[in-house]
PDB file of C-alpha atoms in Angstrom:
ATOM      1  CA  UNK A  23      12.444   0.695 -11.672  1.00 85.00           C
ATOM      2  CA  UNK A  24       9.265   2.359 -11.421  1.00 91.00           C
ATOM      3  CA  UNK A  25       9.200   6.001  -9.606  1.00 94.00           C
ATOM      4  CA  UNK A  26       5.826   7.690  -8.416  1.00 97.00           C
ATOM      5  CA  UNK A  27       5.788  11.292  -7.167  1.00 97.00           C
ATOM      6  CA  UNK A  28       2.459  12.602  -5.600  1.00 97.00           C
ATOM      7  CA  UNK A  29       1.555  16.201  -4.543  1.00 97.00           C
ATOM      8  CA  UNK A  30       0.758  17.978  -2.196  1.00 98.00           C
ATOM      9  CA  UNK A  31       1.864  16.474   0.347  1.00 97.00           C
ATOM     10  CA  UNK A  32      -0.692  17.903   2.852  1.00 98.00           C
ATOM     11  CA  UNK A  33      -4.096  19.865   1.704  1.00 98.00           C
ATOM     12  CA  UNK A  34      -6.366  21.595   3.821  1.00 98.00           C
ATOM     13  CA  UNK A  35      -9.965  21.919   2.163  1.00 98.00           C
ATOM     14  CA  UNK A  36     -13.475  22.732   4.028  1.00 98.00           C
ATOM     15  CA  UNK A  37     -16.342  20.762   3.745  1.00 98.00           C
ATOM     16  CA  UNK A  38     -18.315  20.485   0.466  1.00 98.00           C
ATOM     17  CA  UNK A  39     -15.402  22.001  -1.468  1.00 98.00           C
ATOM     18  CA  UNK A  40     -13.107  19.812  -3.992  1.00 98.00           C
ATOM     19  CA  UNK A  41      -9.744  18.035  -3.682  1.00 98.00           C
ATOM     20  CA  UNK A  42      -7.491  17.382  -6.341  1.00 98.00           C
ATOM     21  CA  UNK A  43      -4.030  14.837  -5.875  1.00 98.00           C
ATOM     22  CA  UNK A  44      -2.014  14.399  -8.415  1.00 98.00           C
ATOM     23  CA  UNK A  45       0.537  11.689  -9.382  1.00 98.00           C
ATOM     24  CA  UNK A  46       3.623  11.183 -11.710  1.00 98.00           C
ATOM     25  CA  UNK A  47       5.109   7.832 -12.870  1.00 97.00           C
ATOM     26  CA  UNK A  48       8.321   7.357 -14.467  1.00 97.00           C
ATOM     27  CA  UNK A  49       7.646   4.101 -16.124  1.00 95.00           C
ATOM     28  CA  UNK A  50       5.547   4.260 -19.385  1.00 95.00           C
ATOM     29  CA  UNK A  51       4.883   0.670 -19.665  1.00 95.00           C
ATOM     30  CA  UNK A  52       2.471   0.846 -16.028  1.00 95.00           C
ATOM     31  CA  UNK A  53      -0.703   0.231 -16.893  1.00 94.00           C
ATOM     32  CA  UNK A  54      -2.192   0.081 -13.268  1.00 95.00           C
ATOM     33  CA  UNK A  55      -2.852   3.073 -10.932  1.00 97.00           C
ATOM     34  CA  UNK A  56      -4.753   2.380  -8.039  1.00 97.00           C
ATOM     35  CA  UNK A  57      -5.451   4.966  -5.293  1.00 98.00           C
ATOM     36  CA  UNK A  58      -5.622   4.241  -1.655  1.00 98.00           C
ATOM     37  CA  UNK A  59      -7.363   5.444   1.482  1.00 98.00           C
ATOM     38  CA  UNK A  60      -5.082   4.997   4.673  1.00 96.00           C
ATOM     39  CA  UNK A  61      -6.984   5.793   8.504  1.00 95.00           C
ATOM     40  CA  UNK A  62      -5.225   5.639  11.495  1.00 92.00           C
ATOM     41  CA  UNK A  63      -3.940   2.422  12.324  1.00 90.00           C
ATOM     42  CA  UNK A  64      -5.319   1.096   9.560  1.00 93.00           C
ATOM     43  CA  UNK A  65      -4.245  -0.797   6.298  1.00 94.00           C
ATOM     44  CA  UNK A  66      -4.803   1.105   3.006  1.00 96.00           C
ATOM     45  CA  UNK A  67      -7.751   0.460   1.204  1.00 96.00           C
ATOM     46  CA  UNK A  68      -8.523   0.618  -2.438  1.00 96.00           C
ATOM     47  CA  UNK A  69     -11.038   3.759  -2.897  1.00 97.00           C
ATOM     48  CA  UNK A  70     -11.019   3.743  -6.871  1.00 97.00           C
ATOM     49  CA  UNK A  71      -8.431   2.198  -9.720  1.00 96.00           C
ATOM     50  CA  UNK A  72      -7.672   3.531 -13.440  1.00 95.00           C
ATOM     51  CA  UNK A  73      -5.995   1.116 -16.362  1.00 93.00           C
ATOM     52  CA  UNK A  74      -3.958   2.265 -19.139  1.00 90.00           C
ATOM     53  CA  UNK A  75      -6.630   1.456 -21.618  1.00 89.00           C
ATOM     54  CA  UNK A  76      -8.886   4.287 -20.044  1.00 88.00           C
ATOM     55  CA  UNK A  77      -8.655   7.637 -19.900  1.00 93.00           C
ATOM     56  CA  UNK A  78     -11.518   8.927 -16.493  1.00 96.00           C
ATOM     57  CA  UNK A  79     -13.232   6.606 -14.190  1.00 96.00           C
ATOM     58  CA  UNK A  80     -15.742   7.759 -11.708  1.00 97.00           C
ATOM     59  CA  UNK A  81     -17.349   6.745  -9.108  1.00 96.00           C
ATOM     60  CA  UNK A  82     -19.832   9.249  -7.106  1.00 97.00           C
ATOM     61  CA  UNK A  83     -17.943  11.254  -5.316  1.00 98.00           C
ATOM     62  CA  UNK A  84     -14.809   9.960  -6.827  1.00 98.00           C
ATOM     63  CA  UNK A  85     -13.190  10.058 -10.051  1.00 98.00           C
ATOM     64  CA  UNK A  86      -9.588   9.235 -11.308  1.00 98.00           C
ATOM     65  CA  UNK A  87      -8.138  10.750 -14.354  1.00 97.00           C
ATOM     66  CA  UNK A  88      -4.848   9.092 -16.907  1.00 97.00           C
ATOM     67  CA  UNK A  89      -2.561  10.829 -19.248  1.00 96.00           C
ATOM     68  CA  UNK A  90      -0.592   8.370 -20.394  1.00 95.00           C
ATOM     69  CA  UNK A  91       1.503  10.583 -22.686  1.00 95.00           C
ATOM     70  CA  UNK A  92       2.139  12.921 -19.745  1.00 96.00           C
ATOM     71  CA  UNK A  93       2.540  10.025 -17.726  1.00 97.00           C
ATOM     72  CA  UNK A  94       0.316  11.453 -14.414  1.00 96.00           C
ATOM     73  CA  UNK A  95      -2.867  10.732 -13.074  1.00 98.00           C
ATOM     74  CA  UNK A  96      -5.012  12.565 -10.447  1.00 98.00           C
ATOM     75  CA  UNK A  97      -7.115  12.168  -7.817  1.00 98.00           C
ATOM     76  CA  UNK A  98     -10.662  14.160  -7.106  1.00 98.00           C
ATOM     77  CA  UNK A  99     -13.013  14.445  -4.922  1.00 98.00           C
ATOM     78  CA  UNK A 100     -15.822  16.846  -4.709  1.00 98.00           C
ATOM     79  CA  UNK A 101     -18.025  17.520  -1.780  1.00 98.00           C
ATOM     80  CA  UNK A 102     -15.479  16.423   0.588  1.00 98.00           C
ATOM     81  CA  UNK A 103     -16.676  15.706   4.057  1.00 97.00           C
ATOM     82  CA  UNK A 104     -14.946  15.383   7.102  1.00 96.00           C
ATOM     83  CA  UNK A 105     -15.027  11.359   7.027  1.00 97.00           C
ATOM     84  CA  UNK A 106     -12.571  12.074   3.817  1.00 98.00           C
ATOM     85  CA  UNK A 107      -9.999  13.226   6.209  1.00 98.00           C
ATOM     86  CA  UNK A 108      -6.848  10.590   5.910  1.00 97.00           C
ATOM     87  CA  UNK A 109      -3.541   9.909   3.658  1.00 97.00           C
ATOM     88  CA  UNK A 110      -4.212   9.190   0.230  1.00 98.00           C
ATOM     89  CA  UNK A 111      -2.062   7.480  -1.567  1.00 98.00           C
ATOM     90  CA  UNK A 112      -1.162   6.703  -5.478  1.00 98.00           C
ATOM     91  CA  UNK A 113       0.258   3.571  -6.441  1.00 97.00           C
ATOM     92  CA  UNK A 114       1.437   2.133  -9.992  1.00 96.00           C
ATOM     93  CA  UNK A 115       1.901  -1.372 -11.461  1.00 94.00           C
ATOM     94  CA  UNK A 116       3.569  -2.844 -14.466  1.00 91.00           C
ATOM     95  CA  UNK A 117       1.708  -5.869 -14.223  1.00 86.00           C
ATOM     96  CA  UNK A 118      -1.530  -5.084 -14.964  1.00 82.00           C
ATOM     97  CA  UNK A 119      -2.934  -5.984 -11.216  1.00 84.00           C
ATOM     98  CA  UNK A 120      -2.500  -4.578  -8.371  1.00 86.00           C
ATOM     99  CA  UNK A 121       0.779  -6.701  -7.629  1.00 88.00           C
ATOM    100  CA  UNK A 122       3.797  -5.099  -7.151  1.00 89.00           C
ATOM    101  CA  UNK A 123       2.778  -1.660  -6.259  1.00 93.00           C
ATOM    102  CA  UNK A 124       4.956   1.541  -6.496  1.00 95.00           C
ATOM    103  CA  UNK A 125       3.514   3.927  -4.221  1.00 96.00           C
ATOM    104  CA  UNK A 126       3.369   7.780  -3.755  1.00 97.00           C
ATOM    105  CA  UNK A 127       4.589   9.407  -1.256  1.00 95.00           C
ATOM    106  CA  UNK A 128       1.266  10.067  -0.032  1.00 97.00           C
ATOM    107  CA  UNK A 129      -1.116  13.221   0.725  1.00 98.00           C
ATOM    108  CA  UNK A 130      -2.619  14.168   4.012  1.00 97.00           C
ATOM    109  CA  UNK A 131      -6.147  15.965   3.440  1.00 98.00           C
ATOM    110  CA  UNK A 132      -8.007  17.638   6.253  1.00 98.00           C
ATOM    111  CA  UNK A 133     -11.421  18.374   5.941  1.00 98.00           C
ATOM    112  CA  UNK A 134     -12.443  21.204   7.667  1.00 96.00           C
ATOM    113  CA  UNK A 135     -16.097  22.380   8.772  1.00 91.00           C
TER     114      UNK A 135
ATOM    115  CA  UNK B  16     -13.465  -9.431  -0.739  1.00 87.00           C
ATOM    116  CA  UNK B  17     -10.117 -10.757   1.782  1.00 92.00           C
ATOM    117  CA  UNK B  18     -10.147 -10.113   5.045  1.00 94.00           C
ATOM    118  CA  UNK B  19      -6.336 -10.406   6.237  1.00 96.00           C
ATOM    119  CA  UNK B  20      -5.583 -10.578   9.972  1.00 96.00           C
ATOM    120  CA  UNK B  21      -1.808  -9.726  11.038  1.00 97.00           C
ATOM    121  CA  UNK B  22       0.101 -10.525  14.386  1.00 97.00           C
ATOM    122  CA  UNK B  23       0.850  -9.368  16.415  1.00 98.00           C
ATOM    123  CA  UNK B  24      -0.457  -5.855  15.593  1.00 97.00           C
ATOM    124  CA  UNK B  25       2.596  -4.004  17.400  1.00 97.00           C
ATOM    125  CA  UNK B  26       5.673  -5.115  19.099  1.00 98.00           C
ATOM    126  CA  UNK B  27       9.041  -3.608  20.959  1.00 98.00           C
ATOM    127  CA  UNK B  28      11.678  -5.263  20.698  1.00 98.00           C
ATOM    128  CA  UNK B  29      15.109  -5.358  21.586  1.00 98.00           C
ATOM    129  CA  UNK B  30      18.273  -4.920  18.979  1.00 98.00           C
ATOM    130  CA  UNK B  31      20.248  -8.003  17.979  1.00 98.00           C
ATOM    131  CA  UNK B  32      16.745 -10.169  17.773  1.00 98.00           C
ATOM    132  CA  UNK B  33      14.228 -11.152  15.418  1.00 98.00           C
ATOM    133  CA  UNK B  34      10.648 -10.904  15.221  1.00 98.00           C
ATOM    134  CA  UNK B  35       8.303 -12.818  12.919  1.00 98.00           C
ATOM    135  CA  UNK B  36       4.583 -11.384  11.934  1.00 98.00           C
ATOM    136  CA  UNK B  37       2.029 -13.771  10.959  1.00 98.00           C
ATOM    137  CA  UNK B  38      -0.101 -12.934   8.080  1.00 98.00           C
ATOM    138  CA  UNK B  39      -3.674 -14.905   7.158  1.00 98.00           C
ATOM    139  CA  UNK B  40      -6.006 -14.510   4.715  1.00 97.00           C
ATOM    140  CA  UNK B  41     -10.196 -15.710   4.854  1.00 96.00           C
ATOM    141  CA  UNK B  42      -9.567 -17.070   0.894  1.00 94.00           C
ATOM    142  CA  UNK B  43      -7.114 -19.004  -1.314  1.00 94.00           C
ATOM    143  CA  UNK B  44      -4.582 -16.106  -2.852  1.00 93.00           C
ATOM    144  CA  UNK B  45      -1.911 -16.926  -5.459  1.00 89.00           C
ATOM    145  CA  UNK B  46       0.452 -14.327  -4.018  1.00 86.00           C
ATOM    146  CA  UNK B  47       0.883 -12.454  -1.015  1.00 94.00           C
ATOM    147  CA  UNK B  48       3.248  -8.942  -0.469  1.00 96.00           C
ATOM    148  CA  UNK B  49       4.907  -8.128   1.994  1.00 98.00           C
ATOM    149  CA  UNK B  50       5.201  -4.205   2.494  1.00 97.00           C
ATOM    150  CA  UNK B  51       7.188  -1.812   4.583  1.00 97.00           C
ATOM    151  CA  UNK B  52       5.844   1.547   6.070  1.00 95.00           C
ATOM    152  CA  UNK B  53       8.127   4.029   7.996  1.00 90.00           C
ATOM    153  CA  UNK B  54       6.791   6.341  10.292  1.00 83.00           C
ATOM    154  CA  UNK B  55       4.816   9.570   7.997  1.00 83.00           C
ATOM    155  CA  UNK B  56       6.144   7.671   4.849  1.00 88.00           C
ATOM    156  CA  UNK B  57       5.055   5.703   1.750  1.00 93.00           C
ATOM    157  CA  UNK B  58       4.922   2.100   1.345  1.00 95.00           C
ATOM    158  CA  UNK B  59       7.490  -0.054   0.034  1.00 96.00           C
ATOM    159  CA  UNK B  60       7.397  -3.618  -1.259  1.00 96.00           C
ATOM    160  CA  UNK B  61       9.964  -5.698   0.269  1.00 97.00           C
ATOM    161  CA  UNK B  62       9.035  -9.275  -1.317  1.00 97.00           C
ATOM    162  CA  UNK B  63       6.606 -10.929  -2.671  1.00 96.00           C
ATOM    163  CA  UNK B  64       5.704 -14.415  -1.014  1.00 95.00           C
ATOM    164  CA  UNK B  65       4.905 -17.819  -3.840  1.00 86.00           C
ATOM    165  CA  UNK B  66       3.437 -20.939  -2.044  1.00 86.00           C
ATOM    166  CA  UNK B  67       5.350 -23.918  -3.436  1.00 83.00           C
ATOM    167  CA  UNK B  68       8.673 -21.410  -4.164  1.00 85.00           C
ATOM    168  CA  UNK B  69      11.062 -19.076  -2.747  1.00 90.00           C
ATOM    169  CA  UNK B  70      10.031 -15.442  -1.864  1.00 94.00           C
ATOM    170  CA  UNK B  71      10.933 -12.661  -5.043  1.00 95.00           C
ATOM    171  CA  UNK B  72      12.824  -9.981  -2.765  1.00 97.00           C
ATOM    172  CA  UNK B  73      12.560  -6.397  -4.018  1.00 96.00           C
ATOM    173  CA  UNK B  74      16.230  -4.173  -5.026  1.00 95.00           C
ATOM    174  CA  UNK B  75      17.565  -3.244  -1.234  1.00 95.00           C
ATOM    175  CA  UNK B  76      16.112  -6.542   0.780  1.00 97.00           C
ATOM    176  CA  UNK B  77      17.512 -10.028   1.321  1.00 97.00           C
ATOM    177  CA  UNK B  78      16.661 -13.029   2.439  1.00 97.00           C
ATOM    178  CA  UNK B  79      18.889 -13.168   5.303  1.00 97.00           C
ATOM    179  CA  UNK B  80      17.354 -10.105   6.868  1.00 98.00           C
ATOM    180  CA  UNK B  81      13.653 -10.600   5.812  1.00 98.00           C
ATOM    181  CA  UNK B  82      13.100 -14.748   5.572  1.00 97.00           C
ATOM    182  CA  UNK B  83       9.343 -15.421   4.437  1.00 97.00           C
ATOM    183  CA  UNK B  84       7.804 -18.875   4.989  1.00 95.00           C
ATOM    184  CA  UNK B  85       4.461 -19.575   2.342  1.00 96.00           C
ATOM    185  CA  UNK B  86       3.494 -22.695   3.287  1.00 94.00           C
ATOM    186  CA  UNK B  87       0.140 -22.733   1.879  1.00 94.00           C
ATOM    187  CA  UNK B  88      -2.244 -20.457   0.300  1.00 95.00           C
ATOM    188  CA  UNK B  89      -3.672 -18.558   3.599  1.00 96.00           C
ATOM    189  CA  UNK B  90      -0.676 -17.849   5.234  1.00 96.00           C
ATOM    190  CA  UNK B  91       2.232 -16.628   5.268  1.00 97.00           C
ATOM    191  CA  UNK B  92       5.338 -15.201   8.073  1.00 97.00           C
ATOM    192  CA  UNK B  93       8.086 -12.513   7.557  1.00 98.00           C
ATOM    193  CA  UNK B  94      10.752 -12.786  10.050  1.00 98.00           C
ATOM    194  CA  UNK B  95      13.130  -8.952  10.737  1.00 98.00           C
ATOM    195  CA  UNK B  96      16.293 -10.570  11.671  1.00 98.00           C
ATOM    196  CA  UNK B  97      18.873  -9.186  13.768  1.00 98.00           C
ATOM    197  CA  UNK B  98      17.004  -6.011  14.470  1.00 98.00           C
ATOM    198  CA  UNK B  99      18.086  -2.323  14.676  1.00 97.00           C
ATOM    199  CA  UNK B 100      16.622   0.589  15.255  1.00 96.00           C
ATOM    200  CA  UNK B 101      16.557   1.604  11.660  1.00 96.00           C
ATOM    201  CA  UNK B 102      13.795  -1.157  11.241  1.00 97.00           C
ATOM    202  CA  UNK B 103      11.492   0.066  13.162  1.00 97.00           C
ATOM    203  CA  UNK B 104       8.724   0.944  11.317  1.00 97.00           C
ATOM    204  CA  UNK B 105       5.032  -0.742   9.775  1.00 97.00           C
ATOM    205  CA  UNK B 106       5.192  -3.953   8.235  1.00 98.00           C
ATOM    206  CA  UNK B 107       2.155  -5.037   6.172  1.00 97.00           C
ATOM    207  CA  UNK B 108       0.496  -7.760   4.287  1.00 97.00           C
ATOM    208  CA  UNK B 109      -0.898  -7.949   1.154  1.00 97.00           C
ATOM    209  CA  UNK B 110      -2.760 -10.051  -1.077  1.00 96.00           C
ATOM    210  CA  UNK B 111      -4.616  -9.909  -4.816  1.00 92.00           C
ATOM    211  CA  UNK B 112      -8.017 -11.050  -4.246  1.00 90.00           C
ATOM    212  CA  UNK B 113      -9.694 -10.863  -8.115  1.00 87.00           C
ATOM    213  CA  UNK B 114      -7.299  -7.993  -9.506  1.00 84.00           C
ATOM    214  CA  UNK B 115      -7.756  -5.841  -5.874  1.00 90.00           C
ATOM    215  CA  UNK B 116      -4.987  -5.675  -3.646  1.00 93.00           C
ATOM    216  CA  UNK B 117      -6.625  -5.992   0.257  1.00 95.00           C
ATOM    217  CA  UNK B 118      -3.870  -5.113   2.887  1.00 96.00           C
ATOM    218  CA  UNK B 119      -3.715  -5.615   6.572  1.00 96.00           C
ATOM    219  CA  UNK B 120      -3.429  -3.423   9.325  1.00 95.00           C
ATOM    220  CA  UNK B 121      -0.386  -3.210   9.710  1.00 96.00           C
ATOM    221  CA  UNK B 122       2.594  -4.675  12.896  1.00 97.00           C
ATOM    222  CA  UNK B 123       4.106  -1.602  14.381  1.00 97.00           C
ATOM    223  CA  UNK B 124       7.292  -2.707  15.106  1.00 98.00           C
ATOM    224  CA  UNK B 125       9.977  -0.563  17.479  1.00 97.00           C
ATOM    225  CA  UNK B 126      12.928  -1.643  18.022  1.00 98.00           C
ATOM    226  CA  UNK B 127      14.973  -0.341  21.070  1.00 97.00           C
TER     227      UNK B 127
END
């Protein structure tokens, strides 16, 4: 089955600088990576998504990048702010939704004033 | 979006019984997931719940341990049977909701 590695597993950045994740999958035929956002006590939520038909999606802060020959994606955010502090976490999917999710092992970021 | 509401939200319980956690959804959802979290760890799918058809368990869970009920297209139930300690851990729901996933908050389960 699918395998996804994700590193770090903890970063430490200060405010207003960048964050970078970064995620391996073992299967080549996933062709869904969605990243989560997981508070406290809280469920993850999605935060941004990537298909295998594209190669960078961003969305203001927040932009995903997919090398499907290398078979990793990443994770950045610039201008971090303290309300980015939680576990991030990669996910993959051979189905083309976000159904049967293979998660990371997840990244705690601090954001630091 | 689906708003998912999960109960009870966290439970101790004692080894040798079961607990079941309730899962329901504000819309109509094809499928729901059912995930497991342990403490500091990643999620991991243990089945995935069809209304009208038996649950899809995941390599490492089975039916007798983790029974899910779908009886319509709102809600669904996982029951932990026969609980140890090694189950202890998050147990979330999950559904699609127009290609994104929306989870719950999670049942903290400890079992003692």
């Amino acid at each position: 089955g699918e395998n996804v590695e994700q590193h770090p597993s903890t970063l430490s950045v200060q405010e207003g600088d960048s964050a970078v994740i970064k995620c391996t999958y073992s299967d080549s035929a996933s062709n869904y990576f969605p990243w989560y956002k997981q508070e406290l006590g809280k469920g993850p939520q999605l935060i941004i998504d990537i298909r295998s038909n594209v190669g960078e999606k961003k969305d203001q802060r927040i932009a995903v990048t997919l090398n499907k020959t290398a078979k990793h994606f990443s994770l950045h955010i610039t201008e971090t702010q303290p309300e980015d502090s939680a576990v991030y976490f990669c996910a993959a999917s051979l189905e083309g939704t976000a159904s049967k999710l293979t998660f990371g092992t997840g990244t705690r970021l601090q954001v630091t004033l | 979006s689906a708003v998912i509401s999960q109960k009870p939200s966290r439970d101790i319980c004692q080894r040798g019984t079961s607990l079941t956690i309730q899962c329901q959804v504000d819309s109509q959802v094809t499928m729901m997931f059912w995930y497991r979290q342990q403490p500091g760890q990643s999620l991991t799918l243990i089945a995935t719940a069809n209304q009208g058809s038996e649950a899809t368990y995941e390599s490492g869970f089975v039916i007798d341990k983790f029974p899910i009920s779908r009886p319509n297209l709102t809600f669904s139930t996982l029951t932990v049977s026969n609980m140890s300690p090694e189950d202890s851990s998050i147990y979330l729901c999950s559904v699609v909701y127009r290609t994104e996933a929306f989870f719950g908050q999670g049942t903290r389960l400890t079992v003692v």
